[in-house]
Coordinates of C-alpha atoms and ligand atoms in Angstrom, one line a residue:
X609 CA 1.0 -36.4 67.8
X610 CA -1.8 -39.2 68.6
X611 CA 0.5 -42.1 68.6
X612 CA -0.8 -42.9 72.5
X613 CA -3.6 -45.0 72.0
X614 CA -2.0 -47.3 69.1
X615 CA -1.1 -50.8 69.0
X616 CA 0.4 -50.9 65.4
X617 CA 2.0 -48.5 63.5
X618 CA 1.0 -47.5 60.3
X619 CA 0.8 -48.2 57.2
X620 CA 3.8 -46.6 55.5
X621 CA 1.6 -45.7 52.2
X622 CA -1.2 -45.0 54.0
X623 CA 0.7 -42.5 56.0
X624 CA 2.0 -41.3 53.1
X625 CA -0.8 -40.7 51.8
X626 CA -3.4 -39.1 54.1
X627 CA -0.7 -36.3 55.0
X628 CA -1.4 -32.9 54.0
X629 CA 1.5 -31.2 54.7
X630 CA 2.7 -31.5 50.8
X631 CA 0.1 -28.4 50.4
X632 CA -0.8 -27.4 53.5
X633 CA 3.0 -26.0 53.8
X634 CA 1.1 -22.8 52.3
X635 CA -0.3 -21.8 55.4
X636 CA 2.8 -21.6 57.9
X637 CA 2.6 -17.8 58.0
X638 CA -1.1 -18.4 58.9
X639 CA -0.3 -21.3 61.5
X640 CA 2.7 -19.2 63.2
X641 CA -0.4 -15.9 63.5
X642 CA -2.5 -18.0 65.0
X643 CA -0.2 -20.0 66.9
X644 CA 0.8 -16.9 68.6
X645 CA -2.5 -15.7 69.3
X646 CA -3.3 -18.8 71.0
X647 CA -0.4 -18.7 73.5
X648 CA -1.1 -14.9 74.1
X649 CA -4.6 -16.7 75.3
X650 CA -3.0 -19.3 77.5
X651 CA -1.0 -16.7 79.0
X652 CA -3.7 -14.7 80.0
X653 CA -5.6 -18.0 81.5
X654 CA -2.6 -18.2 83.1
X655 CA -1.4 -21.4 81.8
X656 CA 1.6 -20.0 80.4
X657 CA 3.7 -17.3 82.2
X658 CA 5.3 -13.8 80.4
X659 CA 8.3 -15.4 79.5
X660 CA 7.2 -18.7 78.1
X661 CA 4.7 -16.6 76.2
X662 CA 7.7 -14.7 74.8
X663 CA 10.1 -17.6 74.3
X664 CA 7.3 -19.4 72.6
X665 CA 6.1 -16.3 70.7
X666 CA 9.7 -16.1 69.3
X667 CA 10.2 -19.2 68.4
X668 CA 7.2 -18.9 66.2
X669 CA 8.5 -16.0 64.4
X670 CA 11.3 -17.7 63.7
X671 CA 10.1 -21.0 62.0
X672 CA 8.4 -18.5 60.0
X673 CA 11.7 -16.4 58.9
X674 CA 13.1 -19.8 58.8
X675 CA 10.9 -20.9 55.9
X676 CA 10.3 -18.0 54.2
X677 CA 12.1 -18.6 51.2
X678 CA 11.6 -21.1 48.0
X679 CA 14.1 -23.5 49.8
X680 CA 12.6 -22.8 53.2
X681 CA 8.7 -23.6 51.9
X682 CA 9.9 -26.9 50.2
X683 CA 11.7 -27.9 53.3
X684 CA 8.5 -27.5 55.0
X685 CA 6.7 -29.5 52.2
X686 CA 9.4 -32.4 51.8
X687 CA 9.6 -32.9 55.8
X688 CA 10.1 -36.6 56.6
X689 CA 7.6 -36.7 59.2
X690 CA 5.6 -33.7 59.5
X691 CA 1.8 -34.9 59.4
X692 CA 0.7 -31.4 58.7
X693 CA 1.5 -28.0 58.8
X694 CA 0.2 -27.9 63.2
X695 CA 2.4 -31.0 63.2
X696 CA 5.3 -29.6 61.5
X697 CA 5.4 -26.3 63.7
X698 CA 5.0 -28.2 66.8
X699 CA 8.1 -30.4 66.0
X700 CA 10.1 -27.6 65.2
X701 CA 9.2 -25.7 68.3
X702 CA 10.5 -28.8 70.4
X703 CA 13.3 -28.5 67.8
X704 CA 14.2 -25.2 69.1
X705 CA 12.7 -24.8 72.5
X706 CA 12.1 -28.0 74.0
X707 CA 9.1 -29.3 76.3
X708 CA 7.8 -25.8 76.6
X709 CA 7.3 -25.9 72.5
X710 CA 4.7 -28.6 74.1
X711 CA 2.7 -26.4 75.8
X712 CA 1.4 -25.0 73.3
X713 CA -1.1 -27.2 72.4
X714 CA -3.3 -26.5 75.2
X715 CA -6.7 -26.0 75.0
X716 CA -6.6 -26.4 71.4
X717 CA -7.2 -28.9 68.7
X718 CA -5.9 -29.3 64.8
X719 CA -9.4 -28.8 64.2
X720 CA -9.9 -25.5 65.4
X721 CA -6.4 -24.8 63.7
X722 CA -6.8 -25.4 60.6
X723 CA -10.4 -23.7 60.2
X724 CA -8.5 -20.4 61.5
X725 CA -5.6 -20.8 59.2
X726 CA -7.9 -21.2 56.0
X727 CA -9.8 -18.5 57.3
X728 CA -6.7 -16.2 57.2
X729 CA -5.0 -17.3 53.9
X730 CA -8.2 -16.9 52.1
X731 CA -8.7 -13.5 53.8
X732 CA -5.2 -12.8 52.7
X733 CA -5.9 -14.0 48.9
X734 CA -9.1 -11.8 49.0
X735 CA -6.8 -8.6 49.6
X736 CA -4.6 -9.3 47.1
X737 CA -7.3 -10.7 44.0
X738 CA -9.0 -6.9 45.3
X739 CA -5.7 -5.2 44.9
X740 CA -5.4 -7.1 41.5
X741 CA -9.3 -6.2 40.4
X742 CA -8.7 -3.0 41.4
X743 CA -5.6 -2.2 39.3
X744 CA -7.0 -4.3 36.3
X745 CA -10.5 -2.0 36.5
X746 CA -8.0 1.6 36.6
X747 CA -5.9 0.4 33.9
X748 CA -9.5 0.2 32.0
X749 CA -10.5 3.6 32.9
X750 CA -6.9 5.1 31.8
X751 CA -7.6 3.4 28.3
X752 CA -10.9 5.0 28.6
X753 CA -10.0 8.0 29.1
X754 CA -7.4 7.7 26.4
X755 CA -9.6 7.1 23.9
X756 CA -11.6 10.2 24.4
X757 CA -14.5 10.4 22.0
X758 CA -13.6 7.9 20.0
X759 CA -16.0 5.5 18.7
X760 CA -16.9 2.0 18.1
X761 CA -19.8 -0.2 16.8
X762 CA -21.6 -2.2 19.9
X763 CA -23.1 -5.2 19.0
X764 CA -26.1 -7.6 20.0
X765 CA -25.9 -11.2 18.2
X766 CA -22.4 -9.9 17.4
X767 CA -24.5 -8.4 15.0
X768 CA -23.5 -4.4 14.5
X769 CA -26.0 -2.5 16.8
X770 CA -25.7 1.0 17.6
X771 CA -22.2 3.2 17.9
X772 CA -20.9 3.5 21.2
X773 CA -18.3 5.3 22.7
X774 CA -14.6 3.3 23.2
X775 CA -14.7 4.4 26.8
X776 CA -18.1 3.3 27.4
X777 CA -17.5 -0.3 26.6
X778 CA -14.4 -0.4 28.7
X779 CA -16.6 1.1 31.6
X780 CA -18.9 -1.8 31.3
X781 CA -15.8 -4.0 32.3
X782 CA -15.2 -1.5 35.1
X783 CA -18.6 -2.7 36.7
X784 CA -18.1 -6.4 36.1
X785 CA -15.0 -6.2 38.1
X786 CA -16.9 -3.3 40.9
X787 CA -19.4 -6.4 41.7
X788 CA -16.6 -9.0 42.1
X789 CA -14.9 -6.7 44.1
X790 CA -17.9 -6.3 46.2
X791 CA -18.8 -9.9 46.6
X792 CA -15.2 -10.7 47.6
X793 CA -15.7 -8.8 50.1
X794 CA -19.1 -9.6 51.3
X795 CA -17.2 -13.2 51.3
X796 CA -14.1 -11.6 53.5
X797 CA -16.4 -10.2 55.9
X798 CA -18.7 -13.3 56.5
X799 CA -15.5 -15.5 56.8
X800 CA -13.7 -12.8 59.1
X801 CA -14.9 -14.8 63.0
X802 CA -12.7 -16.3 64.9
X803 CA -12.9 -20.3 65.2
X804 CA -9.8 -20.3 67.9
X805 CA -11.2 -21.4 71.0
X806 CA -13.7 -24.3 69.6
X807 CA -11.3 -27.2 70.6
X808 CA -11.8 -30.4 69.0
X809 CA -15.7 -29.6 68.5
X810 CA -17.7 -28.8 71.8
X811 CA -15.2 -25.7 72.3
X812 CA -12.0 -25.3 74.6
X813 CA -11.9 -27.0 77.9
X814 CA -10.1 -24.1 79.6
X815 CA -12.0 -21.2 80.1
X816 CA -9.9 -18.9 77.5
X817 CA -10.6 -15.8 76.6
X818 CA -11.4 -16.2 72.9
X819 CA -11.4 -12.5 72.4
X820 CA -7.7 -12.0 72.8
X821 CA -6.9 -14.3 69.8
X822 CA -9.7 -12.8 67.5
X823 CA -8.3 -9.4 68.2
X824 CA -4.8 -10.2 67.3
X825 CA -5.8 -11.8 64.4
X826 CA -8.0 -8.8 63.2
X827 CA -11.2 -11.1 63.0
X828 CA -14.3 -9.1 63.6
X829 CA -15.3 -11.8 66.6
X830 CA -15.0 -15.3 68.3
X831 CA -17.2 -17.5 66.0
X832 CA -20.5 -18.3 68.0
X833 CA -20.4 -22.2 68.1
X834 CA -18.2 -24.3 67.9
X835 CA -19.6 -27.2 66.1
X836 CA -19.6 -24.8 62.8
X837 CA -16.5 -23.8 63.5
X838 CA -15.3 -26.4 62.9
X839 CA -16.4 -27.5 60.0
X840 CA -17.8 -25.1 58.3
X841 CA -15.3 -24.5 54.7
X842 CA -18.9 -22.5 53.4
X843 CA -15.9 -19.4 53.4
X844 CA -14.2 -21.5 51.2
X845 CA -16.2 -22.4 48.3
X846 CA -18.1 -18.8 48.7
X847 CA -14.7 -17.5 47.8
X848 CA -14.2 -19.8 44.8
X849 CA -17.6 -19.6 43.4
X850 CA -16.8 -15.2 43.8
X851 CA -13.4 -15.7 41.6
X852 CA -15.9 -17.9 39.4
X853 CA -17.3 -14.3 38.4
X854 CA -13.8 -12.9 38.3
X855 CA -12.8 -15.8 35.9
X856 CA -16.0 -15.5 33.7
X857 CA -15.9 -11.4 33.5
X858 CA -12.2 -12.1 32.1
X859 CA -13.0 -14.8 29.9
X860 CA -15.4 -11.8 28.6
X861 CA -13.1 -9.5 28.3
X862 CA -10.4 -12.0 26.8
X863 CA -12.9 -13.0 23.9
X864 CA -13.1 -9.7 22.7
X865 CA -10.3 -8.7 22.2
X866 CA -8.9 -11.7 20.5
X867 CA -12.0 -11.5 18.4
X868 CA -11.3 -7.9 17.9
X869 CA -7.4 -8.5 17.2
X870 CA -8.6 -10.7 14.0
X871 CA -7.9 -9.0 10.4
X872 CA -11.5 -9.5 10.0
X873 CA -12.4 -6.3 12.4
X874 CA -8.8 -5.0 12.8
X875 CA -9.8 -2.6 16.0
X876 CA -7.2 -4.3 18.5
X877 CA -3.5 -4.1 17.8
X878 CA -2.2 -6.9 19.9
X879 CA 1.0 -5.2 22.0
X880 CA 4.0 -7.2 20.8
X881 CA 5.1 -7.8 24.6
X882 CA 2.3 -10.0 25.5
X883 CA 2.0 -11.8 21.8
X884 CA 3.7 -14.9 20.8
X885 CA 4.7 -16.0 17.2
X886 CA 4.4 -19.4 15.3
X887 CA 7.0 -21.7 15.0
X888 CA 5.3 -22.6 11.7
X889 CA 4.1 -19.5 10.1
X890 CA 5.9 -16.6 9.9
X891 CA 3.7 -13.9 9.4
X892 CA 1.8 -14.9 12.8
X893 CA 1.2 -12.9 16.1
X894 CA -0.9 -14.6 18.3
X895 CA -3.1 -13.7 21.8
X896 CA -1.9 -16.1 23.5
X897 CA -2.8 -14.3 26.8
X898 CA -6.5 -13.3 25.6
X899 CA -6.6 -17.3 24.8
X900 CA -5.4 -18.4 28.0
X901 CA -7.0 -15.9 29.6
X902 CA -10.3 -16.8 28.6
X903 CA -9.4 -20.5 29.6
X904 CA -8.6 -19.7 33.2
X905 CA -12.3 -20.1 34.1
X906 CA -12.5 -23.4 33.5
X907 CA -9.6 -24.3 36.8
X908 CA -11.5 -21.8 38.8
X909 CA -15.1 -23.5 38.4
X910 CA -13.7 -26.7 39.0
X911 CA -12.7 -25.7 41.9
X912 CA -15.5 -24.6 43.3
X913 CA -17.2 -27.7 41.8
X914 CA -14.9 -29.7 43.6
X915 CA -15.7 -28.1 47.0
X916 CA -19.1 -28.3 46.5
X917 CA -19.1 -31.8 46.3
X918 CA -16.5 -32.3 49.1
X919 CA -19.1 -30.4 51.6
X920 CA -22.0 -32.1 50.3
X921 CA -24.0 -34.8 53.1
X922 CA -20.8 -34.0 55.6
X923 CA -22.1 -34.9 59.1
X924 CA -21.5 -32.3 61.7
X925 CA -18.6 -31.3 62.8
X926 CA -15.3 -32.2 61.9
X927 CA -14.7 -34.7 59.0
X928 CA -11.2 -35.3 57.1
X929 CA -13.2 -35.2 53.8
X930 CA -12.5 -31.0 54.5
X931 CA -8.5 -31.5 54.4
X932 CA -9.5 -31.8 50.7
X933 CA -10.9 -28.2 50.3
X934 CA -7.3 -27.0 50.9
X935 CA -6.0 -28.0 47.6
X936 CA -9.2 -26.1 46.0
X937 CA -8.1 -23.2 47.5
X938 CA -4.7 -23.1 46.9
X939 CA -5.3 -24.3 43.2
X940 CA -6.8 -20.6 42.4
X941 CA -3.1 -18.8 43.7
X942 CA -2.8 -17.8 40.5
X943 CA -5.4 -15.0 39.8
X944 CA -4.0 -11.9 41.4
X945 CA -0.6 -13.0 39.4
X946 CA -3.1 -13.2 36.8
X947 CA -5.0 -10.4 36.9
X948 CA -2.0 -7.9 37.3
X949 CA -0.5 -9.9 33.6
X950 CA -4.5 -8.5 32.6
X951 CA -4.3 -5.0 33.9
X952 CA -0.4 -4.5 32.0
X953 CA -1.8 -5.8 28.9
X954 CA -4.9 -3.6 29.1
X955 CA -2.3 -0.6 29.8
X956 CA -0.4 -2.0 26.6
X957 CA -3.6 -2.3 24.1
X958 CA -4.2 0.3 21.3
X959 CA -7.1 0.7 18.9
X960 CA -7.1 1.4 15.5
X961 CA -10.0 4.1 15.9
X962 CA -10.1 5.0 12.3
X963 CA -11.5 1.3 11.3
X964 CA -13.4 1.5 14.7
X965 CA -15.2 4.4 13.6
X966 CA -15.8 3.0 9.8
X967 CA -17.6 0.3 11.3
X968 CA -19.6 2.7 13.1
X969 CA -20.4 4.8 10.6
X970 CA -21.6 1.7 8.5
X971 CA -24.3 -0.4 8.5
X972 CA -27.3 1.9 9.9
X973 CA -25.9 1.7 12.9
X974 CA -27.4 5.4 13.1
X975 CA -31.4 3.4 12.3
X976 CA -32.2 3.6 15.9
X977 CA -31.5 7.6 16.0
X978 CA -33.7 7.9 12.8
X979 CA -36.8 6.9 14.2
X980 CA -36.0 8.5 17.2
X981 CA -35.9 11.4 15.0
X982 CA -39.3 10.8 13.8
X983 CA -40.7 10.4 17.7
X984 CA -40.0 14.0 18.2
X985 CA -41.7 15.1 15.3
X986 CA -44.8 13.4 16.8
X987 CA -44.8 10.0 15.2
X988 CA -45.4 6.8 17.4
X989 CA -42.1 4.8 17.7
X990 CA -43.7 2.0 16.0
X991 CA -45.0 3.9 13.0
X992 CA -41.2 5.6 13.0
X993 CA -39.3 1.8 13.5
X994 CA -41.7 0.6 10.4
X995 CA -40.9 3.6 8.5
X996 CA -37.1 3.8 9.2
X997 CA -37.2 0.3 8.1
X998 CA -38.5 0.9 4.7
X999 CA -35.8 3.8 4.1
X1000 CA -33.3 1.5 5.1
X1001 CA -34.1 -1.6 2.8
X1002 CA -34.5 1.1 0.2
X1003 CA -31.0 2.7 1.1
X1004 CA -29.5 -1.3 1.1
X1005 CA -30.5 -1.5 -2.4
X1006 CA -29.2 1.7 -3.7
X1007 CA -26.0 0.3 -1.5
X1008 CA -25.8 3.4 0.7
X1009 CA -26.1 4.7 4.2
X1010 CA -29.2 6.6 5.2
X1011 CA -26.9 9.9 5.2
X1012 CA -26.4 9.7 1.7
X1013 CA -30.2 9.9 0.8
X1014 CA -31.8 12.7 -0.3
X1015 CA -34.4 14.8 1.3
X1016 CA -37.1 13.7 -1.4
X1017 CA -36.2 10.1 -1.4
X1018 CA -37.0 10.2 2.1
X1019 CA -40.3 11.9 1.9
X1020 CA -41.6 9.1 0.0
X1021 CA -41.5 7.0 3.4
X1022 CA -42.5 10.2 5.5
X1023 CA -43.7 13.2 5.1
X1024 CA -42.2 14.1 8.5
X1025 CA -38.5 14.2 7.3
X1026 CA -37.1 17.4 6.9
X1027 CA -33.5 19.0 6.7
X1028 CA -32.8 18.8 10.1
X1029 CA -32.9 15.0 10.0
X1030 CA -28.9 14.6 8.5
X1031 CA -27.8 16.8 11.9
X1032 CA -30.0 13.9 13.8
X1033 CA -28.7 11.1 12.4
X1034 CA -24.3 12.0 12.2
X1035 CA -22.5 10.1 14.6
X1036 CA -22.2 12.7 17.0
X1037 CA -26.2 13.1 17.5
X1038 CA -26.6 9.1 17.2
X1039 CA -24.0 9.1 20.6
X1040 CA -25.7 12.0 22.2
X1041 CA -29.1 11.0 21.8
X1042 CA -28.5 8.3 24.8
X1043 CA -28.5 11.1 27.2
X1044 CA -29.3 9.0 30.2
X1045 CA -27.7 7.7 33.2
X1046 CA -26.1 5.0 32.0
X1047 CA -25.7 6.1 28.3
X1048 CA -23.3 6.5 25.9
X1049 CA -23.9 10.3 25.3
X1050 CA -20.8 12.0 25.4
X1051 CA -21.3 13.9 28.3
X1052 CA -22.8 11.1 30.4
X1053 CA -19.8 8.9 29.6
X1054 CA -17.4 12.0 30.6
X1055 CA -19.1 11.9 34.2
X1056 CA -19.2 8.2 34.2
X1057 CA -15.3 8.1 34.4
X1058 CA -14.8 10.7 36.7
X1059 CA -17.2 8.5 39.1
X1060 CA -15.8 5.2 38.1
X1061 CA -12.4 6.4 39.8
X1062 CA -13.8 7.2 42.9
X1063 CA -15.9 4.6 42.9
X1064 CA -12.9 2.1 42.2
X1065 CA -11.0 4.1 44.9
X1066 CA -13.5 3.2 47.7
X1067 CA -14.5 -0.2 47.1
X1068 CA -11.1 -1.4 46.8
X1069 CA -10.6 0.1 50.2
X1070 CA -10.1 -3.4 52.5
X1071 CA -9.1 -3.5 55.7
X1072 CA -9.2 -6.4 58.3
X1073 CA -9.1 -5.1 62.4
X1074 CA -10.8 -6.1 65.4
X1075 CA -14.1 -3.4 66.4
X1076 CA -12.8 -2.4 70.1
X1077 CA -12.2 -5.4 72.5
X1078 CA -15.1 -5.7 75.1
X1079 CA -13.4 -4.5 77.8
X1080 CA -12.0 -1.7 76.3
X1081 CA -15.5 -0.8 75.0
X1082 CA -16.5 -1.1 78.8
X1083 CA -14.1 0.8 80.0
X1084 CA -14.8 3.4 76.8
X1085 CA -18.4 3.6 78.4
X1086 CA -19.5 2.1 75.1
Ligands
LIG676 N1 -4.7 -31.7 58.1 C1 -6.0 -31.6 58.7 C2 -7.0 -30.9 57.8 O1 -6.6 -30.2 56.9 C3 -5.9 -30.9 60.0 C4 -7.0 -31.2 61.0 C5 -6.8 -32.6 61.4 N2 -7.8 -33.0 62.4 C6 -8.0 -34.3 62.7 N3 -8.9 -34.5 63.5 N4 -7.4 -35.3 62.1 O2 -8.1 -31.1 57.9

């Protein structure tokens, strides 16, 4: 490729070793695209006529039918001599075409290349880890809506707090995932210009049209200078540091529900189909995927540690230190795979809604709703929090819940309780009383799922083409 100016050849480790075609063999579908977007450039500059265009075009698609398969990727990866992926598709063009599979690299440089391929796969892994979020955040509004009114204890300091609704828990996951879907694709449209057309680093030194390659590609526009272009990988740690928030929402997710699996609460019963046993002990069911789940994070943060650190003090522009952000990338392949395993096992989870609702129905969880109570007939909230507090150490040594006090033990603490404060203070009221937006009133949490879907349904909603092409806009009148 860049033999010409050589005395000595190299270093047979050394070669070895500096190659990136053992992972950059991911991006041939990527290469081919933008391979062929290039030439349609060149043929429009006129350096290539219609039919080398085609015959080169062709040839493209069929490296990449040639190597779609398990067998055909490793091929790609184990080639004898293949620098990198540009190399590798260049040699087999010559394979198949001869000198015109030469042509090809015209007015281009690896540089250029391999900015546009990242930019692609990563665009590609953003539609699918959306997809993935997407499917993961319905299956959570399905269990929602399953559970109906059922009931749970919320907690703060994993310390019981106030009851909740099942559903509105899950929704709070819903709006985890809403905002990663969201900043993925803040990422995918920041990352979605063009670098094709920045040569080596002071852009192409033919006059090509760098619209027509953007176009095909379904990039928004030619990136503006070339000197970025080229170097700039900020689209690749942006995305890592976004699944970083994916990762850490799971992890989330993952811990409670192996904590809520335990005997000790008993709400989760871990679906057999995605629950390992012991070798050891018999009895044993464990979350295996809650536990590795919530482990996940920690490849995903590295990753975008890793980057970080590879971008740091770079000079400008191109530097081979950013042939080691490629790995980083493709190390995080895993999460739509892993967030679809997620959204099945959601789909598979069942509560046990009777001890659910025992622990919400113990512990004063209903406290809160008392002095509420007392707000409305007219007492300040502090006087009513001090107050509530003194029927409830006097309830925890009788060993009962405030329900089961009677109207003249109350009294002593208030003369403001009256009859109506049982009514205010059963589960149903202690829910209802939330009536905000936001809330875990029954109503409010109804309307919250009806606008989650929809909500779900129109983020999720990606799709990459190029606005018109300038000429066309011209012609348009635009
Ligand atoms: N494999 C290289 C990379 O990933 C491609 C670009 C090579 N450019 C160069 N000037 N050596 O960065």
């Amino acid at each position: 490729m860049w033999s010409g100016r050589f005395r000595e050849p190299l270093d047979t480790e050394f070669e070895q070793w500096q190659r990136s075609i053992v992972f950059d063999w991911h991006l041939l579908p990527q290469e081919v695209a933008a391979s062929k977007a290039h030439a349609s450039a060149l043929c429009a500059a006129g350096i290539l006529t219609m039919s080398e265009t085609a015959e080169l075009r062709a040839a493209l698609d069929a490296i990449a039918a040639a190597h779609a398969s398990d067998a055909g990727k490793a091929a790609v990866r184990d080639h004898a001599s293949a620098e990198d992926i540009h190399h590798f598709v260049e040699l087999s063009l010559v394979e198949r075409i001869g000198s015109l599979g030469l042509k090809l690299h015209t007015g281009r440089s690896r540089n250029e290349q391999i900015a546009t391929d990242l930019r692609l796969y990563i665009r590609e892994q953003i539609q699918l880890t959306i997809a993935a979020l997407a499917a993961w955040a319905n299956a959570l509004v399905e269990l929602a809506k399953k559970s109906g009114e059922a009931v749970m204890p919320s907690y703060t300091h994993l310390q019981r707090a106030e009851p909740v609704l099942i559903a509105h828990w899950l929704l709070a996951y819903v709006e985890m995932l809403l905002r990663d879907i969201s900043r993925l694709k803040d990422c995918a449209a920041r990352l979605n210009f063009c670098p094709l057309g920045s040569g080596p680093i002071a852009g192409a030194t033919l006059t090509l049209d760098r619209w027509i390659a953007a176009k095909e590609l379904g990039f928004t526009a030619p990136t503006p200078n070339s000197m970025d272009a080229t170097s700039d990988r900020d689209f690749v740690l942006e995305f890592l540091q976004a699944l970083t928030f994916v990762g850490l929402h799971a992890s989330r997710f993952a811990e409670e529900i192996t904590l809520f699996a335990t005997a000790e609460f008993g709400f989760v019963l871990l679906p057999e189909a995605f629950s390992t046993g012991s070798s050891a002990m018999p009895q044993k069911k464990n979350p295996d995927l809650t536990e590795l789940l919530r482990a996940k994070v920690g490849r995903i943060h590295a990753a975008a540690e890793a980057v970080t650190l590879q971008l740091k003090g770079l000079p400008l522009a191109y530097n081979k230190d950013l042939q080691e952000t490629q790995e980083q990338a493709f190390a995080v392949e895993f999460v739509p795979q892993m967030l679809s395993l997620v959204a099945r096992f959601t789909a598979a989870l069942t509560f046990n809604h009777n001890a659910m609702k025992t622990a919400a129905e113990n512990g004063y969880l209903n406290a809160m709703a008392a002095a509420t109570y007392l707000v409305y007939k007219g007492v300040p909230f502090r006087t009513a929090h001090e107050k509530i507090g003194n029927a409830v150490r006097y309830a925890l040594e009788k060993g009962v819940e405030l329900n089961a006090l009677a109207l003249d033990e109350l009294k002593q603490f208030g003369s403001e309780f009256d009859a109506d404060f049982f009514s205010a203070i059963n589960l149903n009221s202690t829910l209802d009383c939330h009536d905000v937006l936001g809330g875990t009133a029954r109503h409010r949490v109804r309307l919250a799922l009806e606008e989650t879907r929809a909500r779900i349904a129109a983020l999720a909603q990606v799709r990459f083409a190029a606005p018109a092409y300038p000429e066309e806009a011209v012609n348009a009148g635009a």
